[in-house]
CSV table of C-alpha atoms and ligand atoms in Angstrom, one decimal:
chain,number,residue,atom,x,y,z
A,20,UNK,CA,192.2,-155.6,-49.1
A,21,UNK,CA,191.6,-151.8,-49.3
A,22,UNK,CA,189.5,-152.1,-52.5
A,23,UNK,CA,187.6,-154.9,-50.8
A,24,UNK,CA,187.0,-152.8,-47.7
A,25,UNK,CA,185.9,-149.8,-49.8
A,26,UNK,CA,183.6,-152.0,-52.1
A,27,UNK,CA,183.8,-155.8,-51.8
A,28,UNK,CA,180.5,-156.2,-54.1
A,29,UNK,CA,182.1,-156.1,-58.0
A,30,UNK,CA,184.7,-158.5,-56.7
A,31,UNK,CA,182.3,-161.0,-55.3
A,32,UNK,CA,179.9,-160.5,-58.2
A,33,UNK,CA,182.6,-161.9,-60.6
A,34,UNK,CA,183.4,-164.8,-58.0
A,35,UNK,CA,179.6,-165.8,-58.1
A,36,UNK,CA,179.7,-166.1,-61.6
A,37,UNK,CA,183.1,-167.6,-62.4
A,38,UNK,CA,184.0,-169.5,-59.3
A,39,UNK,CA,181.8,-169.8,-56.3
A,40,UNK,CA,184.4,-171.5,-54.1
A,41,UNK,CA,187.5,-169.8,-54.9
A,42,UNK,CA,191.0,-169.9,-53.3
A,43,UNK,CA,192.1,-166.1,-52.6
A,44,UNK,CA,196.0,-165.9,-52.3
A,45,UNK,CA,195.9,-162.4,-50.4
A,46,UNK,CA,193.8,-164.4,-47.7
A,47,UNK,CA,195.6,-167.7,-48.0
A,48,UNK,CA,191.8,-169.6,-47.9
A,49,UNK,CA,189.0,-170.2,-49.8
A,50,UNK,CA,185.8,-168.1,-50.1
A,51,UNK,CA,182.2,-169.3,-50.7
A,52,UNK,CA,180.4,-166.6,-52.3
A,53,UNK,CA,177.0,-167.9,-53.5
A,54,UNK,CA,173.8,-168.5,-51.5
A,55,UNK,CA,173.8,-172.3,-52.5
A,56,UNK,CA,177.8,-172.8,-51.5
A,57,UNK,CA,177.4,-170.6,-48.3
A,58,UNK,CA,174.2,-172.9,-47.2
A,59,UNK,CA,175.9,-176.2,-48.3
A,60,UNK,CA,178.7,-175.6,-46.2
A,61,UNK,CA,177.2,-174.1,-43.4
A,62,UNK,CA,174.6,-176.5,-43.0
A,63,UNK,CA,176.4,-179.6,-43.2
A,64,UNK,CA,178.2,-180.4,-39.9
A,65,UNK,CA,179.0,-183.8,-40.7
A,66,UNK,CA,181.9,-182.5,-42.9
A,67,UNK,CA,182.5,-178.9,-41.5
A,68,UNK,CA,183.5,-177.8,-38.4
A,69,UNK,CA,183.5,-174.0,-37.4
A,70,UNK,CA,186.8,-172.3,-37.5
A,71,UNK,CA,187.9,-168.6,-37.6
A,72,UNK,CA,190.4,-167.1,-40.0
A,73,UNK,CA,193.9,-166.8,-38.6
A,74,UNK,CA,193.4,-163.2,-38.1
A,75,UNK,CA,190.4,-163.9,-36.1
A,76,UNK,CA,192.4,-166.5,-34.0
A,77,UNK,CA,195.0,-163.9,-33.8
A,78,UNK,CA,192.6,-161.6,-32.3
A,79,UNK,CA,190.4,-163.6,-30.1
A,80,UNK,CA,192.4,-166.7,-28.7
A,81,UNK,CA,191.2,-170.1,-28.1
A,82,UNK,CA,188.6,-171.4,-27.2
A,83,UNK,CA,185.9,-169.2,-28.6
A,84,UNK,CA,182.3,-169.9,-29.4
A,85,UNK,CA,183.3,-169.4,-33.2
A,86,UNK,CA,186.0,-172.0,-33.3
A,87,UNK,CA,184.9,-174.4,-30.8
A,88,UNK,CA,183.4,-177.7,-31.9
A,89,UNK,CA,181.8,-180.6,-30.4
A,90,UNK,CA,181.5,-180.8,-26.4
A,91,UNK,CA,183.6,-177.6,-26.1
A,92,UNK,CA,181.3,-175.8,-28.5
A,93,UNK,CA,178.0,-177.1,-26.7
A,94,UNK,CA,179.5,-175.6,-23.4
A,95,UNK,CA,180.3,-172.3,-24.5
A,96,UNK,CA,177.2,-172.1,-26.9
A,97,UNK,CA,175.0,-173.3,-23.9
A,98,UNK,CA,177.1,-170.5,-21.6
A,99,UNK,CA,176.1,-167.6,-24.0
A,100,UNK,CA,172.6,-168.8,-25.0
A,101,UNK,CA,170.4,-168.3,-21.9
A,102,UNK,CA,170.0,-164.6,-22.1
A,103,UNK,CA,169.8,-164.5,-25.9
A,104,UNK,CA,167.0,-166.9,-26.6
A,105,UNK,CA,164.2,-165.1,-28.2
A,106,UNK,CA,161.4,-165.9,-25.4
A,107,UNK,CA,164.1,-164.5,-22.7
A,108,UNK,CA,164.8,-161.5,-25.0
A,109,UNK,CA,161.3,-160.9,-25.4
A,110,UNK,CA,161.0,-160.5,-21.5
A,111,UNK,CA,163.7,-158.1,-20.8
A,112,UNK,CA,164.3,-156.2,-24.3
A,113,UNK,CA,162.0,-153.3,-24.0
A,114,UNK,CA,163.0,-152.3,-20.4
A,115,UNK,CA,166.5,-152.5,-21.4
A,116,UNK,CA,166.9,-150.8,-24.8
A,117,UNK,CA,164.0,-148.3,-24.9
A,118,UNK,CA,165.3,-146.0,-22.0
A,119,UNK,CA,168.9,-146.5,-23.4
A,120,UNK,CA,167.4,-145.3,-27.0
A,121,UNK,CA,165.6,-142.2,-25.4
A,122,UNK,CA,168.7,-141.2,-23.6
A,123,UNK,CA,170.8,-140.8,-26.7
A,124,UNK,CA,167.8,-139.2,-28.9
A,125,UNK,CA,167.2,-136.7,-26.2
A,126,UNK,CA,171.0,-135.7,-26.4
A,127,UNK,CA,170.6,-135.0,-30.0
A,128,UNK,CA,166.9,-134.0,-30.7
A,129,UNK,CA,167.3,-130.2,-30.2
A,130,UNK,CA,170.4,-129.9,-32.3
A,131,UNK,CA,168.9,-130.2,-35.6
A,132,UNK,CA,171.9,-132.2,-36.9
A,133,UNK,CA,173.9,-135.2,-35.9
A,134,UNK,CA,176.3,-138.0,-37.5
A,135,UNK,CA,173.8,-140.7,-36.3
A,136,UNK,CA,176.5,-143.5,-36.3
A,137,UNK,CA,178.6,-141.9,-33.5
A,138,UNK,CA,175.8,-140.2,-31.8
A,139,UNK,CA,173.1,-142.8,-32.0
A,140,UNK,CA,173.5,-146.3,-33.5
A,141,UNK,CA,176.9,-146.8,-32.0
A,142,UNK,CA,176.0,-145.7,-28.4
A,143,UNK,CA,172.4,-147.4,-28.5
A,144,UNK,CA,174.3,-150.5,-29.6
A,145,UNK,CA,177.2,-150.8,-27.1
A,146,UNK,CA,175.1,-149.4,-24.0
A,147,UNK,CA,172.5,-152.3,-24.7
A,148,UNK,CA,174.6,-155.2,-24.9
A,149,UNK,CA,177.0,-153.6,-22.2
A,150,UNK,CA,174.3,-153.4,-19.8
A,151,UNK,CA,173.0,-156.9,-20.4
A,152,UNK,CA,176.5,-158.4,-20.0
A,153,UNK,CA,177.1,-156.3,-16.7
A,154,UNK,CA,179.4,-153.8,-18.0
A,155,UNK,CA,177.5,-150.8,-16.7
A,156,UNK,CA,180.6,-149.1,-15.3
A,157,UNK,CA,182.2,-149.0,-18.8
A,158,UNK,CA,181.5,-145.7,-20.5
A,159,UNK,CA,180.0,-146.2,-24.1
A,160,UNK,CA,183.0,-144.4,-25.7
A,161,UNK,CA,185.2,-146.9,-24.4
A,162,UNK,CA,183.0,-149.8,-25.5
A,163,UNK,CA,183.1,-148.1,-28.9
A,164,UNK,CA,186.9,-148.1,-28.9
A,165,UNK,CA,187.3,-151.6,-27.9
A,166,UNK,CA,184.9,-153.1,-30.9
A,167,UNK,CA,186.5,-150.6,-33.3
A,168,UNK,CA,190.1,-151.8,-32.3
A,169,UNK,CA,189.2,-155.5,-32.2
A,170,UNK,CA,187.4,-154.9,-35.7
A,171,UNK,CA,190.6,-153.7,-37.2
A,172,UNK,CA,192.5,-156.7,-35.7
A,173,UNK,CA,190.0,-159.2,-36.8
A,174,UNK,CA,189.9,-158.1,-40.3
A,175,UNK,CA,193.8,-157.8,-40.9
A,176,UNK,CA,193.7,-160.8,-42.9
A,177,UNK,CA,196.2,-160.3,-45.6
A,178,UNK,CA,199.0,-162.4,-45.9
A,179,UNK,CA,202.1,-162.4,-48.1
A,180,UNK,CA,202.7,-165.2,-51.0
A,181,UNK,CA,205.0,-167.2,-48.3
A,182,UNK,CA,201.9,-166.9,-45.7
A,183,UNK,CA,203.2,-164.4,-43.5
A,184,UNK,CA,201.1,-161.5,-42.2
A,185,UNK,CA,201.1,-158.8,-44.7
A,186,UNK,CA,200.6,-156.0,-41.9
A,187,UNK,CA,201.7,-157.4,-38.3
A,188,UNK,CA,201.3,-153.9,-37.2
A,189,UNK,CA,197.5,-154.3,-37.7
A,190,UNK,CA,197.2,-156.4,-34.9
A,191,UNK,CA,198.3,-153.6,-32.3
A,192,UNK,CA,195.2,-152.1,-31.8
A,193,UNK,CA,193.6,-155.7,-31.2
A,194,UNK,CA,196.4,-156.3,-28.6
A,195,UNK,CA,196.0,-153.0,-27.0
A,196,UNK,CA,192.1,-153.4,-26.6
A,197,UNK,CA,192.5,-157.1,-25.2
A,198,UNK,CA,194.8,-155.9,-22.6
A,199,UNK,CA,192.5,-152.9,-21.4
A,200,UNK,CA,189.3,-155.2,-21.7
A,201,UNK,CA,191.2,-157.4,-18.8
A,202,UNK,CA,192.3,-154.8,-16.9
A,203,UNK,CA,188.6,-153.5,-16.4
A,204,UNK,CA,187.0,-157.1,-16.7
A,205,UNK,CA,189.2,-159.0,-14.2
A,206,UNK,CA,188.1,-156.8,-11.2
A,207,UNK,CA,184.4,-157.3,-12.2
A,208,UNK,CA,185.0,-161.2,-12.5
A,209,UNK,CA,186.7,-161.1,-9.1
A,210,UNK,CA,183.6,-159.6,-7.5
A,211,UNK,CA,181.0,-161.7,-9.5
A,212,UNK,CA,182.9,-164.9,-8.2
A,213,UNK,CA,181.7,-163.8,-4.8
A,214,UNK,CA,178.8,-162.0,-5.5
A,215,UNK,CA,176.9,-163.4,-8.3
A,216,UNK,CA,174.2,-161.0,-9.9
A,217,UNK,CA,171.9,-161.2,-12.6
A,218,UNK,CA,174.3,-160.0,-15.3
A,219,UNK,CA,175.3,-162.1,-18.4
A,220,UNK,CA,178.9,-162.4,-17.7
A,221,UNK,CA,178.1,-163.5,-13.7
A,222,UNK,CA,175.8,-166.2,-15.4
A,223,UNK,CA,178.6,-167.0,-17.9
A,224,UNK,CA,181.0,-167.8,-14.6
A,225,UNK,CA,178.4,-169.7,-12.5
A,226,UNK,CA,175.7,-171.3,-14.5
A,227,UNK,CA,176.3,-175.1,-15.2
A,228,UNK,CA,179.3,-175.2,-12.7
A,229,UNK,CA,179.4,-177.6,-9.7
A,230,UNK,CA,178.5,-176.1,-6.5
A,231,UNK,CA,181.2,-173.8,-5.2
A,232,UNK,CA,183.0,-173.5,-8.6
A,233,UNK,CA,183.1,-171.0,-11.3
A,234,UNK,CA,184.2,-171.3,-14.8
A,235,UNK,CA,187.9,-170.4,-15.1
A,236,UNK,CA,188.3,-166.9,-16.9
A,237,UNK,CA,190.8,-168.1,-19.4
A,238,UNK,CA,187.6,-170.1,-20.6
A,239,UNK,CA,185.6,-167.0,-20.9
A,240,UNK,CA,187.7,-164.3,-22.1
A,241,UNK,CA,188.2,-165.3,-25.9
A,242,UNK,CA,184.3,-165.3,-26.2
A,243,UNK,CA,184.0,-162.3,-24.3
A,244,UNK,CA,186.3,-160.7,-26.8
A,245,UNK,CA,183.9,-162.1,-29.7
A,246,UNK,CA,181.1,-160.6,-28.0
A,247,UNK,CA,182.8,-157.2,-27.6
A,248,UNK,CA,183.6,-157.0,-31.3
A,249,UNK,CA,180.7,-158.6,-33.2
A,250,UNK,CA,177.8,-158.4,-30.9
A,251,UNK,CA,178.8,-154.8,-29.8
A,252,UNK,CA,179.3,-153.7,-33.4
A,253,UNK,CA,176.8,-155.2,-35.4
A,254,UNK,CA,173.5,-154.0,-34.1
A,255,UNK,CA,174.8,-150.4,-34.7
A,256,UNK,CA,176.0,-151.4,-38.4
A,257,UNK,CA,172.3,-152.7,-39.0
A,258,UNK,CA,170.6,-149.6,-37.7
A,259,UNK,CA,172.7,-147.3,-39.6
A,260,UNK,CA,172.6,-149.5,-42.7
A,261,UNK,CA,168.7,-149.7,-42.3
A,262,UNK,CA,168.5,-145.9,-42.2
A,263,UNK,CA,171.2,-145.5,-45.3
A,264,UNK,CA,169.0,-148.1,-47.0
A,265,UNK,CA,165.7,-146.0,-46.5
A,266,UNK,CA,167.4,-143.0,-47.5
A,267,UNK,CA,167.9,-144.6,-51.0
A,268,UNK,CA,164.1,-144.6,-51.2
A,269,UNK,CA,163.0,-141.4,-49.6
A,270,UNK,CA,158.8,-142.6,-50.1
A,271,UNK,CA,159.9,-145.8,-48.3
A,272,UNK,CA,161.9,-143.9,-45.6
A,273,UNK,CA,158.7,-141.7,-45.3
A,274,UNK,CA,156.3,-144.8,-45.1
A,275,UNK,CA,158.5,-146.6,-42.2
A,276,UNK,CA,158.4,-143.4,-40.2
A,277,UNK,CA,154.7,-143.0,-40.7
A,278,UNK,CA,154.3,-146.6,-39.9
A,279,UNK,CA,156.6,-148.3,-37.1
A,280,UNK,CA,155.4,-151.5,-37.9
A,281,UNK,CA,157.2,-151.5,-41.0
A,282,UNK,CA,160.7,-151.4,-39.1
A,283,UNK,CA,161.1,-155.0,-38.6
A,284,UNK,CA,160.7,-155.5,-42.5
A,285,UNK,CA,163.2,-152.6,-43.2
A,286,UNK,CA,165.9,-154.1,-40.9
A,287,UNK,CA,165.5,-157.7,-42.7
A,288,UNK,CA,166.2,-155.9,-46.1
A,289,UNK,CA,168.9,-154.1,-44.6
A,290,UNK,CA,170.7,-157.0,-43.4
A,291,UNK,CA,170.2,-158.5,-46.9
A,292,UNK,CA,171.3,-155.3,-48.6
A,293,UNK,CA,174.3,-154.8,-46.4
A,294,UNK,CA,175.2,-157.6,-44.2
A,295,UNK,CA,176.8,-156.5,-41.2
A,296,UNK,CA,178.8,-159.6,-40.8
A,297,UNK,CA,179.8,-159.5,-44.3
A,298,UNK,CA,182.5,-162.1,-44.5
A,299,UNK,CA,184.0,-163.1,-41.3
A,300,UNK,CA,183.1,-166.8,-40.3
A,301,UNK,CA,184.6,-169.7,-41.7
A,302,UNK,CA,184.5,-173.7,-41.9
A,303,UNK,CA,187.0,-176.4,-42.2
A,304,UNK,CA,186.3,-179.5,-43.6
A,305,UNK,CA,187.0,-182.8,-41.7
A,306,UNK,CA,187.0,-185.1,-44.9
A,307,UNK,CA,187.9,-184.4,-48.4
A,308,UNK,CA,185.0,-182.9,-50.3
A,309,UNK,CA,184.1,-180.8,-53.5
A,310,UNK,CA,181.8,-177.7,-53.0
A,311,UNK,CA,180.6,-175.5,-55.9
A,312,UNK,CA,182.7,-177.3,-58.4
A,313,UNK,CA,186.1,-176.9,-56.4
A,314,UNK,CA,187.7,-179.9,-54.9
A,315,UNK,CA,188.9,-179.0,-51.3
A,316,UNK,CA,191.2,-181.6,-49.4
A,317,UNK,CA,190.4,-182.1,-45.7
A,318,UNK,CA,191.8,-179.3,-43.8
A,319,UNK,CA,190.5,-176.5,-46.3
A,320,UNK,CA,189.6,-173.3,-44.6
A,321,UNK,CA,186.3,-171.8,-46.4
A,322,UNK,CA,185.2,-168.3,-45.6
A,323,UNK,CA,181.6,-167.7,-45.8
A,324,UNK,CA,180.9,-164.5,-47.3
A,325,UNK,CA,177.3,-163.9,-46.4
A,326,UNK,CA,177.2,-160.5,-47.8
A,327,UNK,CA,178.0,-161.8,-51.2
A,328,UNK,CA,175.5,-164.7,-50.8
A,329,UNK,CA,172.7,-162.1,-49.7
A,330,UNK,CA,173.3,-160.4,-53.2
A,331,UNK,CA,173.1,-163.6,-55.2
A,332,UNK,CA,171.0,-162.8,-58.4
A,333,UNK,CA,169.7,-166.2,-58.2
A,334,UNK,CA,167.6,-165.2,-55.4
A,335,UNK,CA,167.4,-161.4,-55.8
A,336,UNK,CA,166.2,-159.2,-58.5
A,337,UNK,CA,168.5,-156.1,-58.4
A,338,UNK,CA,170.3,-157.3,-55.5
A,339,UNK,CA,172.1,-154.0,-54.9
A,340,UNK,CA,168.9,-152.2,-54.6
A,341,UNK,CA,167.5,-151.3,-51.1
A,342,UNK,CA,163.7,-152.4,-51.6
A,343,UNK,CA,161.2,-152.7,-48.7
A,344,UNK,CA,158.6,-154.3,-51.2
A,345,UNK,CA,160.8,-157.3,-52.4
A,346,UNK,CA,159.4,-160.7,-51.7
A,347,UNK,CA,161.0,-162.0,-48.6
A,348,UNK,CA,163.6,-164.7,-49.5
A,349,UNK,CA,165.2,-165.7,-46.2
A,350,UNK,CA,168.6,-164.3,-46.1
A,351,UNK,CA,172.0,-165.7,-44.6
A,352,UNK,CA,172.9,-162.6,-42.5
A,353,UNK,CA,172.6,-164.4,-39.2
A,354,UNK,CA,174.4,-167.6,-41.0
A,355,UNK,CA,173.0,-171.1,-40.8
A,356,UNK,CA,173.7,-174.4,-39.1
A,357,UNK,CA,175.4,-174.9,-35.8
A,358,UNK,CA,177.3,-171.9,-35.4
A,359,UNK,CA,174.1,-169.6,-36.5
A,360,UNK,CA,174.1,-166.2,-34.8
A,361,UNK,CA,173.3,-166.9,-31.1
A,362,UNK,CA,172.3,-163.0,-30.8
A,363,UNK,CA,170.1,-162.7,-33.9
A,364,UNK,CA,166.8,-161.9,-31.8
A,365,UNK,CA,168.7,-159.8,-29.4
A,366,UNK,CA,170.1,-157.6,-32.3
A,367,UNK,CA,167.1,-157.3,-34.1
A,368,UNK,CA,165.2,-156.3,-31.3
A,369,UNK,CA,167.9,-153.6,-30.3
A,370,UNK,CA,167.6,-152.4,-33.9
A,371,UNK,CA,163.9,-152.0,-33.9
A,372,UNK,CA,163.5,-150.5,-30.5
A,373,UNK,CA,166.5,-147.9,-31.5
A,374,UNK,CA,164.6,-147.1,-34.7
A,375,UNK,CA,161.1,-146.8,-33.2
A,376,UNK,CA,162.4,-144.2,-30.8
A,377,UNK,CA,164.5,-142.2,-33.1
A,378,UNK,CA,161.6,-141.8,-36.0
A,379,UNK,CA,159.3,-141.2,-33.1
A,380,UNK,CA,161.3,-138.3,-31.5
A,381,UNK,CA,162.6,-137.1,-34.9
A,382,UNK,CA,160.0,-137.9,-37.5
A,383,UNK,CA,161.2,-135.0,-39.9
A,384,UNK,CA,164.7,-136.6,-39.9
A,385,UNK,CA,166.4,-136.2,-43.3
A,386,UNK,CA,169.7,-137.0,-45.1
A,387,UNK,CA,172.1,-134.1,-44.7
A,388,UNK,CA,173.1,-134.1,-48.5
A,389,UNK,CA,176.2,-131.9,-47.8
A,390,UNK,CA,177.9,-135.4,-46.8
A,391,UNK,CA,178.5,-138.3,-48.6
A,392,UNK,CA,177.6,-141.6,-47.2
A,393,UNK,CA,180.4,-144.1,-47.2
A,394,UNK,CA,180.1,-147.7,-46.5
A,395,UNK,CA,183.4,-149.4,-45.2
A,396,UNK,CA,184.4,-153.0,-44.5
A,397,UNK,CA,185.0,-156.2,-46.1
A,398,UNK,CA,184.6,-158.6,-42.9
A,399,UNK,CA,182.2,-156.2,-41.1
A,400,UNK,CA,180.4,-153.7,-43.2
A,401,UNK,CA,178.4,-150.5,-42.5
A,402,UNK,CA,178.2,-146.8,-43.0
A,403,UNK,CA,181.1,-145.0,-41.5
A,404,UNK,CA,179.2,-141.8,-40.8
A,405,UNK,CA,175.5,-141.0,-41.2
A,406,UNK,CA,174.8,-137.3,-41.4
A,407,UNK,CA,171.1,-136.3,-40.7
A,408,UNK,CA,169.5,-133.0,-40.1
A,409,UNK,CA,166.0,-131.9,-39.2
A,410,UNK,CA,164.0,-128.6,-38.2
A,411,UNK,CA,163.8,-128.0,-34.5
B,11,V55,C1,181.6,-163.0,-36.0
B,11,V55,C2,180.9,-162.8,-34.7
B,11,V55,C3,181.4,-162.1,-33.6
B,11,V55,C4,182.7,-161.6,-33.8
B,11,V55,C5,183.6,-161.9,-34.9
B,11,V55,O1,181.4,-163.9,-37.9
B,11,V55,C6,182.7,-162.6,-36.1
B,11,V55,C7,181.0,-163.8,-37.0
B,11,V55,C8,179.2,-162.0,-32.6
B,11,V55,O2,180.7,-161.3,-32.4
B,11,V55,O3,183.3,-160.9,-33.0
């Protein structure tokens, strides 16, 4: 797992070539690694239900929007979707994100250097979603700590040959975060029950419920944990990977800073190049089936490794190069099918507005060559730090 977290690409390159749907003993389930097999599994909802990995289930509990299916999924998906629909996002996103991005740029712009992950990408990401959800009273560092802890727990997937957790202590951070979250969010829920407001979580409690009733909090918490991990972490990963990708092509970096209209294109290429949700969602088959030449008896768990599918050499020349000018072949960073990302539009917009404000305020931003850029993660992936400097 440590090797995969440092650099999953060589292993997955081999899997794509030799066995696009392969059983991985250290995980205890199969992984689909090519564009074709990922798409086939994600799109065929007759055969495949959504499921999360055992470590994901251990971290979030049931029911959550990732592993619910049928009417239960319709309800949870219907609960989270209203504030994330593209038309609705367009209505509020600028007023929400731009002041947040400005505030974090202002905190660094006179300093001449910063680790952009810690001081820009992560705070802009968590503050934007936190304020949308109604978590204004929770400071950004707490939200960052929560997603880091949940992320460690979610990706603690390794099992022993007998199917036991290889590293049971790896779930402790997630257990701590969950307890902390409930301590903080329970009183907010108590208030929203009697005093609804326009926050997303207040809507999660009230929308679609009979007059005088609210959705039980046990129905909400697993999906709240899902949001407090992936939805908090990934826009930040995407922003950081976009900057890191552009730094691999300094002329393209300059071009994007000069022409902010190119930022959405850069974000799309970055989502392909380093998919933030690299290998985290899975499906389980309801009937026997064969995918990518591998026979899968009913009840097989297959993880969709979208970060690998997005490097499929059948679709992309030199897939490990970041290149703004490549022909845009649709990527799978937001998944596909019934469980495709509900936050695709929100996340992309948070990234766009964040990068617009950063590049406008600090157009002479440069990579600080005194620091290496290390990417980390197999389940979720992005740069751990991103040291920049600029003349003030
Ligand atoms: C995913 C999404 C999440 C999460 C864990 O694979 C996994 C998708 C949006 O949040 O917390």
